[in-house]
Coordinates of C-alpha atoms in Angstrom, one line a residue:
M1 CA -32.8 -94.2 -35.5
S2 CA -31.2 -90.8 -34.9
F3 CA -31.5 -89.8 -38.5
I4 CA -35.2 -90.6 -38.5
L5 CA -35.8 -88.6 -35.2
S6 CA -33.8 -85.7 -36.6
A7 CA -35.7 -85.7 -40.0
T8 CA -39.0 -85.8 -38.0
L9 CA -38.1 -82.8 -35.9
V10 CA -37.0 -80.8 -38.9
I11 CA -40.3 -81.6 -40.7
C12 CA -42.2 -80.4 -37.6
A13 CA -40.3 -77.3 -37.5
I14 CA -41.0 -76.7 -41.2
L15 CA -44.8 -77.4 -40.7
A16 CA -44.7 -75.0 -37.7
R17 CA -43.6 -72.2 -40.0
I18 CA -46.7 -72.4 -42.4
P19 CA -49.3 -71.1 -40.0
G20 CA -46.9 -68.1 -39.2
K21 CA -47.1 -67.2 -42.9
F22 CA -50.8 -66.3 -42.3
N23 CA -50.1 -64.6 -38.8
I24 CA -51.5 -67.6 -37.0
L25 CA -49.8 -68.1 -33.7
L26 CA -46.6 -66.5 -35.1
V27 CA -44.7 -65.9 -31.9
P28 CA -45.5 -69.3 -30.1
L29 CA -44.9 -71.3 -33.1
G30 CA -41.8 -69.4 -34.0
L31 CA -40.4 -70.1 -30.4
I32 CA -41.3 -73.7 -30.6
R33 CA -39.3 -73.9 -34.0
T34 CA -36.5 -72.1 -32.4
M35 CA -36.4 -74.7 -29.5
I36 CA -36.6 -77.6 -31.9
Y37 CA -33.6 -76.4 -33.9
I38 CA -31.5 -75.3 -30.9
G39 CA -32.2 -78.8 -29.4
L40 CA -31.2 -80.5 -32.7
Y41 CA -27.9 -78.6 -32.8
I42 CA -27.0 -79.1 -29.1
G43 CA -27.8 -82.8 -29.5
W44 CA -25.5 -82.8 -32.6
G45 CA -22.8 -81.2 -30.7
L46 CA -23.1 -83.8 -28.0
S47 CA -23.1 -86.5 -30.5
V48 CA -19.9 -85.2 -32.1
S49 CA -18.2 -85.0 -28.8
H50 CA -18.6 -88.7 -28.4
R51 CA -18.0 -89.8 -31.9
I52 CA -15.0 -87.8 -33.0
L53 CA -11.6 -89.0 -31.6
Q54 CA -9.2 -86.4 -32.9
T55 CA -9.2 -83.8 -30.1
Q56 CA -8.9 -80.6 -32.3
V57 CA -11.4 -81.9 -34.8
R58 CA -13.9 -82.6 -32.0
R59 CA -13.4 -79.0 -30.6
Y60 CA -13.9 -77.2 -34.0
M61 CA -17.1 -79.2 -34.7
I62 CA -18.3 -78.5 -31.3
G63 CA -17.6 -74.9 -32.1
V64 CA -19.7 -75.1 -35.2
S65 CA -22.6 -76.4 -33.0
F66 CA -22.2 -73.5 -30.6
L67 CA -22.3 -71.1 -33.5
T68 CA -25.4 -72.5 -35.0
V69 CA -27.1 -72.2 -31.6
F70 CA -25.8 -68.6 -31.4
W71 CA -27.2 -67.9 -34.8
F72 CA -30.8 -69.1 -33.8
V73 CA -30.6 -67.2 -30.5
V74 CA -29.8 -63.9 -32.4
R75 CA -32.5 -64.7 -35.0
S76 CA -35.2 -65.4 -32.3
V77 CA -34.3 -62.1 -30.5
K78 CA -34.5 -60.3 -33.8
Y79 CA -37.8 -61.5 -34.8
F80 CA -39.7 -62.0 -31.5
F81 CA -38.3 -59.8 -28.8
V82 CA -37.0 -56.5 -30.3
T83 CA -38.9 -53.8 -32.1
D84 CA -36.3 -51.1 -32.5
P85 CA -34.9 -50.9 -36.0
V86 CA -31.4 -50.1 -35.1
V87 CA -31.2 -53.1 -32.7
I88 CA -32.9 -55.3 -35.3
R89 CA -30.4 -54.2 -38.0
Y90 CA -27.4 -55.0 -35.8
L91 CA -28.7 -58.3 -34.8
W92 CA -29.0 -59.0 -38.6
Y93 CA -25.3 -58.0 -39.0
W94 CA -24.5 -60.5 -36.4
Y95 CA -25.7 -63.3 -38.6
Y96 CA -22.5 -63.0 -40.4
C97 CA -20.5 -64.1 -37.3
P98 CA -21.5 -67.7 -37.7
M99 CA -21.8 -67.5 -41.4
L100 CA -18.1 -66.5 -41.6
L101 CA -16.7 -68.6 -38.8
I102 CA -18.5 -71.9 -39.5
P103 CA -16.7 -72.3 -42.9
L104 CA -13.4 -71.3 -41.4
L105 CA -13.7 -73.9 -38.6
S106 CA -14.6 -76.4 -41.4
V107 CA -11.2 -75.6 -43.0
F108 CA -9.5 -76.2 -39.7
V109 CA -11.4 -79.5 -39.4
A110 CA -10.2 -80.5 -42.8
M111 CA -6.6 -79.7 -42.1
S112 CA -6.7 -81.8 -38.9
L113 CA -8.0 -85.0 -40.5
G114 CA -5.6 -87.9 -40.4
K115 CA -3.4 -86.4 -37.8
P116 CA -2.6 -87.8 -34.3
E117 CA -4.9 -87.0 -31.5
N118 CA -2.7 -84.5 -29.9
Y119 CA -2.1 -82.6 -33.1
R120 CA -2.2 -78.8 -33.3
L121 CA -2.6 -76.8 -36.3
P122 CA 0.5 -74.8 -37.5
K123 CA 0.8 -71.2 -36.4
W124 CA 0.4 -69.9 -40.0
A125 CA -3.1 -71.3 -40.1
R126 CA -4.1 -68.7 -37.5
L127 CA -3.6 -66.1 -40.2
L128 CA -6.9 -67.3 -41.7
Y129 CA -8.6 -65.6 -38.8
V130 CA -7.3 -62.2 -40.1
P131 CA -9.5 -61.9 -43.3
T132 CA -12.4 -63.6 -41.4
L133 CA -12.4 -61.1 -38.6
F134 CA -11.9 -58.2 -41.1
F135 CA -15.0 -59.2 -43.1
L136 CA -16.9 -59.6 -39.9
L137 CA -16.0 -56.0 -38.8
L138 CA -16.8 -54.8 -42.2
V139 CA -20.3 -56.2 -41.8
L140 CA -20.7 -54.9 -38.2
T141 CA -19.6 -51.4 -39.2
N142 CA -21.7 -51.3 -42.3
D143 CA -23.7 -48.2 -40.8
L144 CA -20.5 -46.1 -41.1
H145 CA -19.7 -47.0 -44.8
Q146 CA -22.5 -49.0 -46.4
L147 CA -19.8 -51.0 -48.3
V148 CA -21.7 -54.4 -47.7
F149 CA -25.3 -53.4 -47.6
S150 CA -26.9 -50.3 -49.1
F151 CA -30.1 -48.6 -48.0
P152 CA -32.4 -46.2 -49.9
A153 CA -32.3 -42.6 -48.8
G154 CA -35.1 -41.5 -46.6
S155 CA -36.2 -44.8 -45.5
V156 CA -35.6 -47.0 -42.5
W157 CA -32.5 -49.1 -42.8
S158 CA -33.5 -52.8 -42.6
D159 CA -33.0 -56.1 -44.2
A160 CA -36.5 -55.8 -45.8
D161 CA -35.3 -53.0 -48.1
N162 CA -31.6 -53.2 -48.9
G163 CA -29.1 -53.6 -51.8
Y164 CA -25.8 -55.1 -51.9
A165 CA -22.5 -53.4 -52.3
Y166 CA -19.2 -54.9 -53.5
G167 CA -18.2 -55.7 -49.9
Y168 CA -21.1 -58.2 -49.6
Y169 CA -19.7 -60.1 -52.6
L170 CA -16.3 -60.2 -51.0
V171 CA -17.7 -61.6 -47.8
M172 CA -19.7 -64.2 -49.7
G173 CA -16.7 -65.0 -51.8
W174 CA -14.6 -65.6 -48.6
I175 CA -17.4 -67.8 -47.2
I176 CA -17.7 -69.8 -50.4
A177 CA -13.8 -70.0 -50.6
C178 CA -13.5 -71.5 -47.1
A179 CA -16.3 -73.9 -47.7
L180 CA -14.9 -75.2 -51.0
T181 CA -11.4 -75.4 -49.5
A182 CA -12.6 -77.4 -46.6
F183 CA -14.4 -79.8 -48.9
M184 CA -11.5 -80.2 -51.2
I185 CA -9.1 -80.9 -48.5
M186 CA -11.5 -83.6 -47.1
L187 CA -11.9 -85.0 -50.5
I188 CA -8.1 -85.4 -51.2
K189 CA -7.5 -87.0 -47.7
C190 CA -10.2 -89.5 -48.0
R191 CA -9.9 -92.8 -49.7
V192 CA -13.7 -93.8 -49.8
A193 CA -15.4 -94.6 -53.0
Q194 CA -16.0 -91.8 -55.3
R195 CA -19.8 -92.1 -55.5
R196 CA -20.0 -91.6 -51.7
K197 CA -18.3 -88.2 -52.0
Y198 CA -21.1 -86.8 -54.0
L199 CA -23.5 -86.1 -51.1
P200 CA -21.4 -83.4 -49.3
A201 CA -20.7 -81.8 -52.7
L202 CA -24.4 -81.7 -53.5
L203 CA -25.2 -80.2 -50.1
L204 CA -22.5 -77.6 -50.5
S205 CA -23.8 -76.7 -54.0
C206 CA -27.3 -76.4 -52.7
S207 CA -26.1 -74.1 -49.8
I208 CA -24.3 -71.7 -52.2
I209 CA -27.3 -71.6 -54.7
Y210 CA -29.7 -70.9 -51.9
A211 CA -27.6 -68.1 -50.6
F212 CA -27.4 -66.4 -54.0
I213 CA -31.2 -66.9 -54.7
Y214 CA -32.0 -65.6 -51.2
A215 CA -29.8 -62.5 -51.7
S216 CA -31.4 -61.9 -55.1
G217 CA -34.7 -61.3 -53.3
A218 CA -36.6 -63.9 -55.3
R219 CA -40.2 -63.9 -54.1
W220 CA -40.8 -67.6 -54.4
M221 CA -37.7 -68.3 -52.2
Q222 CA -39.1 -66.0 -49.5
V223 CA -42.2 -68.1 -49.5
I224 CA -40.9 -71.6 -49.3
G225 CA -37.4 -71.0 -47.8
G226 CA -37.4 -67.5 -46.4
D227 CA -35.8 -68.6 -43.1
L228 CA -32.2 -67.9 -43.9
T229 CA -30.9 -69.0 -40.5
A230 CA -32.8 -72.2 -40.4
A231 CA -31.9 -73.2 -44.0
Q232 CA -28.2 -72.3 -43.7
C233 CA -27.7 -73.9 -40.3
L234 CA -29.3 -77.1 -41.5
M235 CA -27.1 -77.0 -44.6
F236 CA -23.9 -76.5 -42.5
I237 CA -24.7 -79.2 -40.2
A238 CA -25.9 -81.5 -42.9
I239 CA -22.7 -81.0 -44.9
L240 CA -20.5 -81.9 -41.9
E241 CA -22.6 -84.8 -40.9
S242 CA -22.5 -86.1 -44.4
C243 CA -18.8 -85.9 -44.4
I244 CA -18.8 -88.0 -41.2
Q245 CA -21.2 -90.5 -42.8
C246 CA -19.2 -90.7 -46.0
G247 CA -16.0 -91.3 -44.1
L248 CA -14.4 -87.9 -45.0
I249 CA -14.3 -87.2 -41.2
Q250 CA -13.2 -90.3 -39.2
T251 CA -15.2 -91.4 -36.2
N252 CA -15.0 -94.2 -33.6
T253 CA -18.5 -95.6 -34.6
G254 CA -19.2 -99.0 -36.1
Y255 CA -16.6 -100.9 -34.0
D256 CA -19.2 -103.2 -32.5
E257 CA -20.1 -104.6 -36.0
I258 CA -16.4 -104.9 -36.8
F259 CA -15.8 -106.8 -33.5
K260 CA -18.8 -109.1 -34.1
A261 CA -17.6 -109.9 -37.6
G262 CA -14.0 -110.7 -36.5
T263 CA -12.6 -114.3 -36.3
F264 CA -10.2 -113.6 -33.5
R265 CA -12.4 -115.4 -30.9
A266 CA -12.6 -112.5 -28.3
Q267 CA -15.3 -111.3 -25.8
I268 CA -15.8 -108.0 -23.9
T269 CA -17.5 -108.3 -20.5
D270 CA -18.6 -106.0 -17.7
H271 CA -17.0 -106.1 -14.3
D272 CA -19.3 -109.1 -13.4
H273 CA -18.0 -111.1 -16.4
K274 CA -21.3 -110.9 -18.2
V275 CA -20.6 -110.9 -22.0
C276 CA -21.4 -107.5 -23.7
Y277 CA -19.8 -108.1 -27.2
A278 CA -18.4 -111.2 -28.7
S279 CA -16.6 -111.9 -32.0
A280 CA -17.6 -114.6 -34.5
D281 CA -17.6 -118.1 -33.0
P282 CA -17.0 -116.9 -29.5
P283 CA -15.5 -119.4 -26.9
M284 CA -17.8 -120.4 -24.0
L285 CA -16.0 -119.3 -20.9
S286 CA -17.1 -119.7 -17.2
A287 CA -16.7 -116.9 -14.7
Q288 CA -14.1 -119.1 -12.9
V289 CA -12.0 -119.3 -16.2
M290 CA -12.3 -115.5 -16.7
C291 CA -11.2 -114.8 -13.1
A292 CA -8.1 -117.0 -13.7
A293 CA -7.3 -115.2 -16.8
D294 CA -7.5 -111.9 -15.1
R295 CA -4.7 -113.0 -12.8
G296 CA -2.5 -114.0 -15.7
P297 CA -2.5 -116.0 -19.0
F298 CA -4.6 -119.2 -18.6
N299 CA -4.2 -122.4 -20.6
L300 CA -7.5 -123.6 -21.8
D301 CA -5.8 -126.6 -23.3
K302 CA -2.3 -127.7 -24.6
H303 CA -2.7 -125.6 -27.6
T304 CA -4.9 -122.6 -26.5
L305 CA -4.0 -119.7 -24.2
L306 CA -6.6 -117.3 -22.8
K307 CA -5.5 -113.7 -22.1
S308 CA -7.3 -110.9 -20.3
C309 CA -6.9 -107.1 -20.2
P310 CA -8.9 -104.6 -18.1
I311 CA -10.7 -101.9 -20.0
K312 CA -13.0 -99.2 -18.9
G313 CA -16.2 -100.9 -17.7
G314 CA -15.0 -104.4 -17.6
H315 CA -12.5 -106.7 -19.4
V316 CA -11.6 -108.0 -22.8
Y317 CA -10.7 -111.7 -23.2
W318 CA -9.0 -113.3 -26.3
Q319 CA -7.6 -116.7 -27.2
E320 CA -4.2 -117.2 -28.8
D321 CA -3.2 -120.4 -30.6
I322 CA 0.1 -121.6 -29.1
T323 CA 0.4 -124.9 -31.0
E324 CA 3.6 -123.8 -32.7
I325 CA 4.9 -122.4 -29.5
T326 CA 4.1 -125.7 -27.7
A327 CA 5.9 -127.7 -30.4
L328 CA 8.9 -125.4 -30.2
L329 CA 9.0 -125.8 -26.4
E330 CA 8.9 -129.6 -26.6
K331 CA 11.7 -129.4 -29.2
L332 CA 13.6 -127.0 -26.9
E333 CA 13.2 -129.5 -24.0
E334 CA 14.7 -132.4 -26.2
N335 CA 17.5 -130.0 -27.1
R336 CA 18.0 -128.9 -23.6
E337 CA 18.5 -132.5 -22.4
A338 CA 20.9 -133.3 -25.3
I339 CA 22.8 -130.0 -24.6
A340 CA 22.9 -130.8 -20.8
E341 CA 24.7 -134.0 -21.6
S342 CA 27.1 -132.3 -24.1
N343 CA 27.6 -129.4 -21.6
H344 CA 28.7 -131.9 -18.9
L345 CA 31.3 -133.4 -21.3
E346 CA 32.5 -129.9 -22.2
Q347 CA 32.7 -128.8 -18.6
E348 CA 34.8 -131.9 -17.8
N349 CA 37.1 -131.1 -20.8
Y350 CA 37.3 -127.6 -19.8
R351 CA 38.2 -128.4 -16.2
I352 CA 41.0 -130.7 -17.4
K353 CA 42.3 -128.2 -19.9
L354 CA 42.2 -125.6 -17.1
E355 CA 44.2 -127.8 -14.8
I356 CA 46.8 -128.5 -17.5
H357 CA 47.0 -124.8 -18.3
T358 CA 47.4 -123.9 -14.6
L359 CA 50.1 -126.3 -14.2
R360 CA 51.9 -125.2 -17.3
E361 CA 51.7 -121.6 -16.1
K362 CA 53.0 -122.6 -12.7
N363 CA 55.9 -124.4 -14.3
R364 CA 56.6 -121.5 -16.5
L365 CA 56.7 -119.1 -13.6
Y366 CA 58.9 -121.3 -11.5
D367 CA 61.2 -121.8 -14.5
L368 CA 61.3 -118.0 -15.0
L369 CA 62.1 -117.6 -11.2
Q370 CA 64.8 -120.3 -11.3
K371 CA 66.3 -118.7 -14.3
E372 CA 66.4 -115.1 -12.9
T373 CA 67.7 -116.3 -9.5
A374 CA 70.1 -119.0 -10.8
R375 CA 73.1 -117.1 -9.3
Q376 CA 71.6 -116.9 -5.8
I377 CA 70.4 -120.5 -6.0
R378 CA 74.0 -121.6 -6.7
L379 CA 75.3 -119.4 -3.9
L380 CA 72.5 -120.9 -1.5
N381 CA 73.6 -124.3 -2.4
D382 CA 77.2 -123.5 -1.7
L383 CA 76.3 -121.9 1.6
F384 CA 74.4 -125.0 2.6
S385 CA 77.3 -127.2 1.7
R386 CA 79.7 -125.0 3.8
Y387 CA 77.2 -125.0 6.6
N388 CA 77.0 -128.8 6.6
E389 CA 80.9 -129.0 6.7
E390 CA 81.4 -126.3 9.2
E391 CA 81.8 -127.3 12.8
H392 CA 82.3 -124.0 14.6
P393 CA 79.1 -122.7 16.0
K394 CA 79.8 -119.1 15.4
E395 CA 80.7 -119.6 11.8
R396 CA 77.6 -121.8 11.3
R397 CA 75.4 -118.9 12.7
R398 CA 77.0 -116.6 10.3
L399 CA 76.5 -118.9 7.3
L400 CA 72.9 -119.5 8.5
A401 CA 72.2 -115.7 8.5
K402 CA 73.6 -115.5 5.0
I403 CA 71.3 -118.3 3.9
T404 CA 68.2 -116.5 5.3
V405 CA 69.1 -113.2 3.6
I406 CA 69.5 -114.9 0.3
G407 CA 66.3 -117.1 0.9
A408 CA 64.3 -114.0 1.7
Y409 CA 65.6 -112.3 -1.7
I410 CA 64.6 -115.4 -3.7
K411 CA 61.2 -115.4 -2.1
R412 CA 60.6 -111.6 -2.6
K413 CA 62.0 -111.7 -6.1
G414 CA 59.5 -114.4 -6.9
N415 CA 56.7 -112.2 -5.7
L416 CA 57.8 -109.3 -7.9
I417 CA 58.1 -111.6 -10.9
F418 CA 54.4 -112.7 -10.3
I419 CA 53.3 -109.1 -10.2
R420 CA 55.3 -108.4 -13.3
E421 CA 53.3 -111.1 -15.1
K422 CA 50.0 -109.4 -14.2
T423 CA 50.6 -105.8 -14.4
E424 CA 53.4 -103.3 -15.6
T425 CA 53.2 -101.1 -12.5
T426 CA 53.2 -101.6 -8.7
D427 CA 53.2 -99.5 -5.6
T428 CA 56.3 -98.3 -3.7
T429 CA 54.7 -100.2 -0.8
E430 CA 55.6 -103.6 -2.5
L431 CA 59.2 -102.5 -2.8
A432 CA 59.2 -101.4 0.9
L433 CA 58.0 -104.8 2.0
C434 CA 60.8 -106.6 0.0
I435 CA 63.5 -104.3 1.7
E436 CA 62.1 -104.7 5.1
E437 CA 62.0 -108.4 5.0
S438 CA 65.6 -108.5 3.7
F439 CA 66.5 -106.1 6.6
A440 CA 64.8 -108.3 9.1
N441 CA 67.2 -111.2 8.0
L442 CA 70.3 -108.9 7.7
K443 CA 69.8 -108.0 11.4
L444 CA 70.7 -111.6 12.2
T445 CA 74.3 -110.9 11.0
G446 CA 74.5 -108.2 13.6
A447 CA 74.2 -105.3 11.2
E448 CA 71.9 -102.2 11.9
C449 CA 69.3 -101.7 9.4
E450 CA 66.8 -99.0 8.7
A451 CA 64.5 -98.1 5.7
D452 CA 62.2 -95.2 4.9
I453 CA 60.2 -95.9 1.7
P454 CA 56.8 -93.9 1.6
G455 CA 54.0 -95.9 -0.1
G456 CA 51.3 -94.7 -2.4
S457 CA 53.5 -93.9 -5.4
K458 CA 53.3 -96.0 -8.7
I459 CA 56.5 -97.3 -10.2
S460 CA 57.2 -99.7 -13.0
T461 CA 57.4 -103.3 -11.9
R462 CA 60.6 -103.7 -13.9
D463 CA 62.2 -100.8 -12.0
A464 CA 61.1 -102.4 -8.7
I465 CA 62.9 -105.6 -9.6
L466 CA 65.9 -103.6 -10.8
I467 CA 66.1 -101.8 -7.4
Y468 CA 65.7 -104.9 -5.5
D469 CA 68.4 -106.8 -7.5
F470 CA 70.8 -103.9 -7.1
F471 CA 70.1 -103.9 -3.3
E472 CA 70.7 -107.6 -3.2
E473 CA 74.0 -107.3 -5.0
V474 CA 75.3 -104.6 -2.7
M475 CA 74.3 -106.7 0.5
E476 CA 75.9 -109.9 -0.9
T477 CA 79.1 -107.8 -1.5
A478 CA 79.1 -106.2 1.9
I479 CA 77.6 -108.9 4.0
D480 CA 80.8 -110.3 5.5
D481 CA 81.8 -107.0 7.2
L482 CA 78.4 -105.1 7.2
R483 CA 77.9 -102.9 10.2
F484 CA 75.2 -100.5 9.1
V485 CA 72.8 -100.0 6.2
W486 CA 70.2 -97.3 5.6
L487 CA 67.8 -96.8 2.7
K488 CA 65.9 -93.7 2.2
A489 CA 63.4 -92.9 -0.7
R490 CA 62.4 -89.4 -1.6
I491 CA 59.3 -88.9 -3.7
L492 CA 59.5 -86.1 -6.3
T493 CA 56.9 -84.9 -8.9
D494 CA 57.9 -87.3 -11.7
S495 CA 60.7 -89.4 -10.1
I496 CA 61.8 -91.2 -6.9
I497 CA 65.4 -90.8 -5.6
L498 CA 66.7 -93.7 -3.4
R499 CA 69.6 -93.1 -1.2
L500 CA 71.5 -96.2 0.1
E501 CA 74.1 -95.8 2.9
V502 CA 76.4 -98.7 3.7
E503 CA 79.0 -99.0 6.4
C504 CA 81.4 -101.7 5.6
E505 CA 85.0 -102.5 4.9
S506 CA 84.3 -104.1 1.5
S507 CA 84.6 -101.8 -1.5
L508 CA 81.4 -100.9 -3.4
A509 CA 83.2 -98.9 -6.1
D510 CA 82.2 -101.5 -8.8
F511 CA 78.7 -100.0 -8.5
R512 CA 79.6 -96.6 -9.8
N513 CA 78.4 -97.3 -13.3
I514 CA 75.1 -98.5 -12.1
C515 CA 74.3 -95.7 -9.7
E516 CA 73.5 -92.0 -10.5
S517 CA 76.0 -91.2 -7.7
C518 CA 78.6 -93.3 -5.6
S519 CA 80.7 -91.8 -2.9
F520 CA 82.8 -93.0 0.1
E521 CA 83.3 -90.8 3.2
D522 CA 84.2 -91.6 6.8
G523 CA 83.9 -95.3 6.1
V524 CA 80.5 -95.1 4.8
W525 CA 79.4 -95.7 1.1
C526 CA 76.6 -93.5 -0.3
L527 CA 74.9 -94.8 -3.4
I528 CA 72.1 -92.9 -5.2
L529 CA 69.6 -94.2 -7.7
R530 CA 66.8 -92.4 -9.5
I531 CA 63.7 -94.1 -11.2
G532 CA 60.7 -92.4 -12.9
K533 CA 57.2 -92.8 -11.6
A534 CA 55.5 -95.7 -13.3
G535 CA 58.1 -95.4 -16.1
G536 CA 61.7 -96.4 -17.0
Q537 CA 64.8 -95.5 -15.1
T538 CA 66.0 -92.0 -15.7

């Protein structure tokens, strides 16, 4: 329909030119022709803005539409509103602005085909503006050099009596080169049938031939096609439109036919759920079903799922065959029940294995504790035997105090062993707790006890056990005549120094080989140990 309307308007414009050749209503009919052509090109530009998806292609083609309108405006002013020869000549020069820019924009259109919607031309493509603008300036400044158009001496310079210099052929050569380049790029990028590509090539050939015949000044061409602007604008627009129709320039038209031919059972509705487009064999859906699908996927039956998606102006609905999914779900449900029974048995087996493992681990730790405290356990059994045999109350209290000291050691040693099984390092706070509990029981023997071990420093768990074992051996040696014991820890950069002072009558000289320093002065033994932070003893 649009093609028939356009063809009718073009024929009307051509017919309106005939009376003008005989000076009948020349200006009114000329203006009517101008308005027809301008309306056509504006309408084509609006059509392109809706049909072309690629942003950059759309802008360039709208630019072509603007240039054709500009060309016709300049032409109309030249023929109908101006009489000064100089102004008329410069308006003629301005014809070459659209004549040069339209082929260049066609090259840019061809380079943008097949690219994403946000594609931008590379920066080097802008260099094509340089020769184009150079040739335009060459034409506009022709009065200064006459390198494009030449005029006879002593006559009025106008397009009615002019010759062509070599610059004109350079300009026309650039125009033809751009047009051919654009067409060849489109031809290479397009995959449509070869016979459909002939129309743009035919129109391009006609445009080039027309330009040369017109430039030659052939009288017959002046009679039947003397309106250069109308002819070339129609040619340019026809070439680009033929590229669109042949598929050389991609558009977003024809999707309604594709949608109707589809077998995917879909519908497009407006906001009131009235069907606007439907595929082949469309499903009959009520408004209630559509509303339900708008809220989420809706099961039409056991094997069909209806989905919806909002679009501009309405909704699209489509069906999905979920037969295989339904079968898989049923199979999964059967498997789930079987797995649930199997999992219950597995959980019971795991629980029993965990209990067995826990008991084994407890037994291992208890065996380890018993092994590492075997001497203290034997000593404890001996003290209990002596306690049961002893009848003197004071001696019984003394034995009971020893029992509590050794019992506290066994308890705290067990804690340190459990910590050692989990981690290789511990805090000095843990060592301080061990010493304080032992001191609390030593006080039952009447000894004065004091400890100062700052917390917050990491030491090896093995070193903590060695320190506590050393402390216990010293206490067991001195417990019978122990009067005073003091333990002080000093934290250095990479080590910890422990100073143990013991006031007793028993000799502690046997510990010299264990300590860093061992001295006896004024009845007080001073023993010094050094351990590394979170490392071995140094």
